[in-house]
């Protein structure tokens, strides 16, 4: 199955990234640390959302506006006493059509499960 091939091909990258994330989680000692951790996710997710926005329409994905998005992270960061005013640009996948946008959305949603 294609999903099995994709999972097998990306397993080393997933394990490597998971190790980094777990180390960062274990180093959280305060609300400020947690807000900084969430800001990393917000920075990436919000920029991917901007990149896919032109291609994900209500016709293509009717429930898109109801799905989780970076605004939830932003709210959590603000509740913790921080803000996202100074987030920097980060490199995100090149999104040039609906197929690549759906692929990016699939990966993002899978990462929050």
JSON list of C-alpha atoms in Angstrom, two decimals:
[
{"chain": "A", "resi": 1, "resn": "UNK", "atom": "CA", "xyz": [0.00, 0.00, 0.00]},
{"chain": "A", "resi": 2, "resn": "UNK", "atom": "CA", "xyz": [1.19, 3.53, -0.73]},
{"chain": "A", "resi": 3, "resn": "UNK", "atom": "CA", "xyz": [0.68, 4.70, 2.85]},
{"chain": "A", "resi": 4, "resn": "UNK", "atom": "CA", "xyz": [2.94, 1.88, 4.10]},
{"chain": "A", "resi": 5, "resn": "UNK", "atom": "CA", "xyz": [5.65, 2.81, 1.61]},
{"chain": "A", "resi": 6, "resn": "UNK", "atom": "CA", "xyz": [5.47, 6.47, 2.63]},
{"chain": "A", "resi": 7, "resn": "UNK", "atom": "CA", "xyz": [5.57, 5.57, 6.33]},
{"chain": "A", "resi": 8, "resn": "UNK", "atom": "CA", "xyz": [8.59, 3.29, 5.82]},
{"chain": "A", "resi": 9, "resn": "UNK", "atom": "CA", "xyz": [10.44, 5.84, 3.70]},
{"chain": "A", "resi": 10, "resn": "UNK", "atom": "CA", "xyz": [9.91, 8.65, 6.20]},
{"chain": "A", "resi": 11, "resn": "UNK", "atom": "CA", "xyz": [10.42, 6.64, 9.39]},
{"chain": "A", "resi": 12, "resn": "UNK", "atom": "CA", "xyz": [14.07, 7.68, 9.97]},
{"chain": "A", "resi": 13, "resn": "UNK", "atom": "CA", "xyz": [13.18, 11.37, 9.60]},
{"chain": "A", "resi": 14, "resn": "UNK", "atom": "CA", "xyz": [10.18, 10.99, 11.91]},
{"chain": "A", "resi": 15, "resn": "UNK", "atom": "CA", "xyz": [12.23, 9.24, 14.59]},
{"chain": "A", "resi": 16, "resn": "UNK", "atom": "CA", "xyz": [14.95, 11.88, 14.40]},
{"chain": "A", "resi": 17, "resn": "UNK", "atom": "CA", "xyz": [12.46, 14.74, 14.70]},
{"chain": "A", "resi": 18, "resn": "UNK", "atom": "CA", "xyz": [10.55, 12.99, 17.46]},
{"chain": "A", "resi": 19, "resn": "UNK", "atom": "CA", "xyz": [13.75, 12.67, 19.49]},
{"chain": "A", "resi": 20, "resn": "UNK", "atom": "CA", "xyz": [14.34, 16.43, 19.21]},
{"chain": "A", "resi": 21, "resn": "UNK", "atom": "CA", "xyz": [10.75, 17.25, 20.17]},
{"chain": "A", "resi": 22, "resn": "UNK", "atom": "CA", "xyz": [10.83, 14.92, 23.18]},
{"chain": "A", "resi": 23, "resn": "UNK", "atom": "CA", "xyz": [14.09, 16.50, 24.38]},
{"chain": "A", "resi": 24, "resn": "UNK", "atom": "CA", "xyz": [12.54, 19.95, 24.10]},
{"chain": "A", "resi": 25, "resn": "UNK", "atom": "CA", "xyz": [9.40, 18.82, 25.94]},
{"chain": "A", "resi": 26, "resn": "UNK", "atom": "CA", "xyz": [11.49, 17.40, 28.77]},
{"chain": "A", "resi": 27, "resn": "UNK", "atom": "CA", "xyz": [13.35, 20.70, 29.12]},
{"chain": "A", "resi": 28, "resn": "UNK", "atom": "CA", "xyz": [10.17, 22.72, 29.75]},
{"chain": "A", "resi": 29, "resn": "UNK", "atom": "CA", "xyz": [10.33, 24.17, 33.25]},
{"chain": "A", "resi": 30, "resn": "UNK", "atom": "CA", "xyz": [7.98, 27.17, 33.07]},
{"chain": "A", "resi": 31, "resn": "UNK", "atom": "CA", "xyz": [5.08, 28.72, 31.20]},
{"chain": "A", "resi": 32, "resn": "UNK", "atom": "CA", "xyz": [7.64, 30.80, 29.31]},
{"chain": "A", "resi": 33, "resn": "UNK", "atom": "CA", "xyz": [9.45, 27.64, 28.17]},
{"chain": "A", "resi": 34, "resn": "UNK", "atom": "CA", "xyz": [6.16, 26.07, 27.11]},
{"chain": "A", "resi": 35, "resn": "UNK", "atom": "CA", "xyz": [5.13, 29.20, 25.19]},
{"chain": "A", "resi": 36, "resn": "UNK", "atom": "CA", "xyz": [8.51, 29.18, 23.40]},
{"chain": "A", "resi": 37, "resn": "UNK", "atom": "CA", "xyz": [7.98, 25.52, 22.50]},
{"chain": "A", "resi": 38, "resn": "UNK", "atom": "CA", "xyz": [4.48, 26.19, 21.14]},
{"chain": "A", "resi": 39, "resn": "UNK", "atom": "CA", "xyz": [5.77, 29.19, 19.21]},
{"chain": "A", "resi": 40, "resn": "UNK", "atom": "CA", "xyz": [8.02, 26.90, 17.18]},
{"chain": "A", "resi": 41, "resn": "UNK", "atom": "CA", "xyz": [4.99, 24.93, 16.06]},
{"chain": "A", "resi": 42, "resn": "UNK", "atom": "CA", "xyz": [2.96, 28.08, 15.48]},
{"chain": "A", "resi": 43, "resn": "UNK", "atom": "CA", "xyz": [5.69, 29.61, 13.33]},
{"chain": "A", "resi": 44, "resn": "UNK", "atom": "CA", "xyz": [5.83, 26.61, 11.04]},
{"chain": "A", "resi": 45, "resn": "UNK", "atom": "CA", "xyz": [2.13, 25.75, 10.94]},
{"chain": "A", "resi": 46, "resn": "UNK", "atom": "CA", "xyz": [0.97, 29.32, 10.34]},
{"chain": "A", "resi": 47, "resn": "UNK", "atom": "CA", "xyz": [3.34, 29.71, 7.41]},
{"chain": "A", "resi": 48, "resn": "UNK", "atom": "CA", "xyz": [2.34, 26.40, 5.85]},
{"chain": "A", "resi": 49, "resn": "UNK", "atom": "CA", "xyz": [-1.30, 27.44, 6.26]},
{"chain": "A", "resi": 50, "resn": "UNK", "atom": "CA", "xyz": [-0.58, 30.65, 4.35]},
{"chain": "A", "resi": 51, "resn": "UNK", "atom": "CA", "xyz": [1.14, 28.67, 1.60]},
{"chain": "A", "resi": 52, "resn": "UNK", "atom": "CA", "xyz": [-1.75, 26.23, 1.15]},
{"chain": "A", "resi": 53, "resn": "UNK", "atom": "CA", "xyz": [-4.54, 28.81, 1.50]},
{"chain": "A", "resi": 54, "resn": "UNK", "atom": "CA", "xyz": [-4.78, 29.70, -2.22]},
{"chain": "A", "resi": 55, "resn": "UNK", "atom": "CA", "xyz": [-5.31, 26.04, -3.14]},
{"chain": "A", "resi": 56, "resn": "UNK", "atom": "CA", "xyz": [-7.60, 24.67, -0.41]},
{"chain": "A", "resi": 57, "resn": "UNK", "atom": "CA", "xyz": [-11.09, 25.83, -1.30]},
{"chain": "A", "resi": 58, "resn": "UNK", "atom": "CA", "xyz": [-14.44, 24.99, 0.26]},
{"chain": "A", "resi": 59, "resn": "UNK", "atom": "CA", "xyz": [-15.23, 23.00, -2.87]},
{"chain": "A", "resi": 60, "resn": "UNK", "atom": "CA", "xyz": [-12.07, 20.94, -2.48]},
{"chain": "A", "resi": 61, "resn": "UNK", "atom": "CA", "xyz": [-12.31, 20.46, 1.29]},
{"chain": "A", "resi": 62, "resn": "UNK", "atom": "CA", "xyz": [-15.69, 21.60, 2.66]},
{"chain": "A", "resi": 63, "resn": "UNK", "atom": "CA", "xyz": [-14.76, 21.27, 6.35]},
{"chain": "A", "resi": 64, "resn": "UNK", "atom": "CA", "xyz": [-11.37, 22.97, 6.10]},
{"chain": "A", "resi": 65, "resn": "UNK", "atom": "CA", "xyz": [-12.45, 26.03, 8.09]},
{"chain": "A", "resi": 66, "resn": "UNK", "atom": "CA", "xyz": [-13.62, 23.79, 10.95]},
{"chain": "A", "resi": 67, "resn": "UNK", "atom": "CA", "xyz": [-10.33, 21.94, 11.31]},
{"chain": "A", "resi": 68, "resn": "UNK", "atom": "CA", "xyz": [-7.62, 22.69, 13.83]},
{"chain": "A", "resi": 69, "resn": "UNK", "atom": "CA", "xyz": [-5.32, 25.49, 12.82]},
{"chain": "A", "resi": 70, "resn": "UNK", "atom": "CA", "xyz": [-2.54, 27.69, 14.11]},
{"chain": "A", "resi": 71, "resn": "UNK", "atom": "CA", "xyz": [-4.99, 30.13, 15.70]},
{"chain": "A", "resi": 72, "resn": "UNK", "atom": "CA", "xyz": [-5.42, 27.61, 18.52]},
{"chain": "A", "resi": 73, "resn": "UNK", "atom": "CA", "xyz": [-1.66, 27.62, 19.12]},
{"chain": "A", "resi": 74, "resn": "UNK", "atom": "CA", "xyz": [-1.63, 31.42, 19.03]},
{"chain": "A", "resi": 75, "resn": "UNK", "atom": "CA", "xyz": [-4.36, 31.52, 21.66]},
{"chain": "A", "resi": 76, "resn": "UNK", "atom": "CA", "xyz": [-2.49, 29.10, 23.92]},
{"chain": "A", "resi": 77, "resn": "UNK", "atom": "CA", "xyz": [0.71, 31.13, 23.56]},
{"chain": "A", "resi": 78, "resn": "UNK", "atom": "CA", "xyz": [-1.14, 34.30, 24.52]},
{"chain": "A", "resi": 79, "resn": "UNK", "atom": "CA", "xyz": [-2.83, 32.62, 27.51]},
{"chain": "A", "resi": 80, "resn": "UNK", "atom": "CA", "xyz": [0.66, 31.67, 28.68]},
{"chain": "A", "resi": 81, "resn": "UNK", "atom": "CA", "xyz": [1.62, 35.35, 28.63]},
{"chain": "A", "resi": 82, "resn": "UNK", "atom": "CA", "xyz": [3.61, 35.45, 25.42]},
{"chain": "A", "resi": 83, "resn": "UNK", "atom": "CA", "xyz": [2.81, 36.49, 21.86]},
{"chain": "A", "resi": 84, "resn": "UNK", "atom": "CA", "xyz": [3.65, 35.68, 18.27]},
{"chain": "A", "resi": 85, "resn": "UNK", "atom": "CA", "xyz": [4.41, 39.24, 17.17]},
{"chain": "A", "resi": 86, "resn": "UNK", "atom": "CA", "xyz": [8.06, 38.57, 16.34]},
{"chain": "A", "resi": 87, "resn": "UNK", "atom": "CA", "xyz": [7.95, 35.17, 14.67]},
{"chain": "A", "resi": 88, "resn": "UNK", "atom": "CA", "xyz": [10.50, 34.79, 11.90]},
{"chain": "A", "resi": 89, "resn": "UNK", "atom": "CA", "xyz": [10.02, 33.40, 8.44]},
{"chain": "A", "resi": 90, "resn": "UNK", "atom": "CA", "xyz": [10.93, 29.73, 8.15]},
{"chain": "A", "resi": 91, "resn": "UNK", "atom": "CA", "xyz": [11.35, 27.51, 5.15]},
{"chain": "A", "resi": 92, "resn": "UNK", "atom": "CA", "xyz": [8.21, 25.58, 4.28]},
{"chain": "A", "resi": 93, "resn": "UNK", "atom": "CA", "xyz": [7.55, 23.10, 1.48]},
{"chain": "A", "resi": 94, "resn": "UNK", "atom": "CA", "xyz": [6.93, 24.56, -1.95]},
{"chain": "A", "resi": 95, "resn": "UNK", "atom": "CA", "xyz": [3.18, 24.57, -2.54]},
{"chain": "A", "resi": 96, "resn": "UNK", "atom": "CA", "xyz": [2.21, 25.14, -6.15]},
{"chain": "A", "resi": 97, "resn": "UNK", "atom": "CA", "xyz": [-1.11, 23.37, -6.62]},
{"chain": "A", "resi": 98, "resn": "UNK", "atom": "CA", "xyz": [-4.00, 21.68, -4.84]},
{"chain": "A", "resi": 99, "resn": "UNK", "atom": "CA", "xyz": [-2.24, 18.31, -4.72]},
{"chain": "A", "resi": 100, "resn": "UNK", "atom": "CA", "xyz": [0.84, 19.66, -2.94]},
{"chain": "A", "resi": 101, "resn": "UNK", "atom": "CA", "xyz": [-1.42, 21.73, -0.65]},
{"chain": "A", "resi": 102, "resn": "UNK", "atom": "CA", "xyz": [-3.42, 18.64, 0.32]},
{"chain": "A", "resi": 103, "resn": "UNK", "atom": "CA", "xyz": [-0.18, 16.74, 0.91]},
{"chain": "A", "resi": 104, "resn": "UNK", "atom": "CA", "xyz": [1.11, 19.45, 3.23]},
{"chain": "A", "resi": 105, "resn": "UNK", "atom": "CA", "xyz": [-2.21, 19.57, 5.06]},
{"chain": "A", "resi": 106, "resn": "UNK", "atom": "CA", "xyz": [-2.18, 15.78, 5.44]},
{"chain": "A", "resi": 107, "resn": "UNK", "atom": "CA", "xyz": [1.27, 15.88, 7.03]},
{"chain": "A", "resi": 108, "resn": "UNK", "atom": "CA", "xyz": [0.35, 18.78, 9.33]},
{"chain": "A", "resi": 109, "resn": "UNK", "atom": "CA", "xyz": [-2.83, 17.13, 10.52]},
{"chain": "A", "resi": 110, "resn": "UNK", "atom": "CA", "xyz": [-1.02, 13.84, 11.02]},
{"chain": "A", "resi": 111, "resn": "UNK", "atom": "CA", "xyz": [1.56, 15.56, 13.19]},
{"chain": "A", "resi": 112, "resn": "UNK", "atom": "CA", "xyz": [-1.04, 16.76, 15.67]},
{"chain": "A", "resi": 113, "resn": "UNK", "atom": "CA", "xyz": [-2.75, 13.42, 16.18]}
]
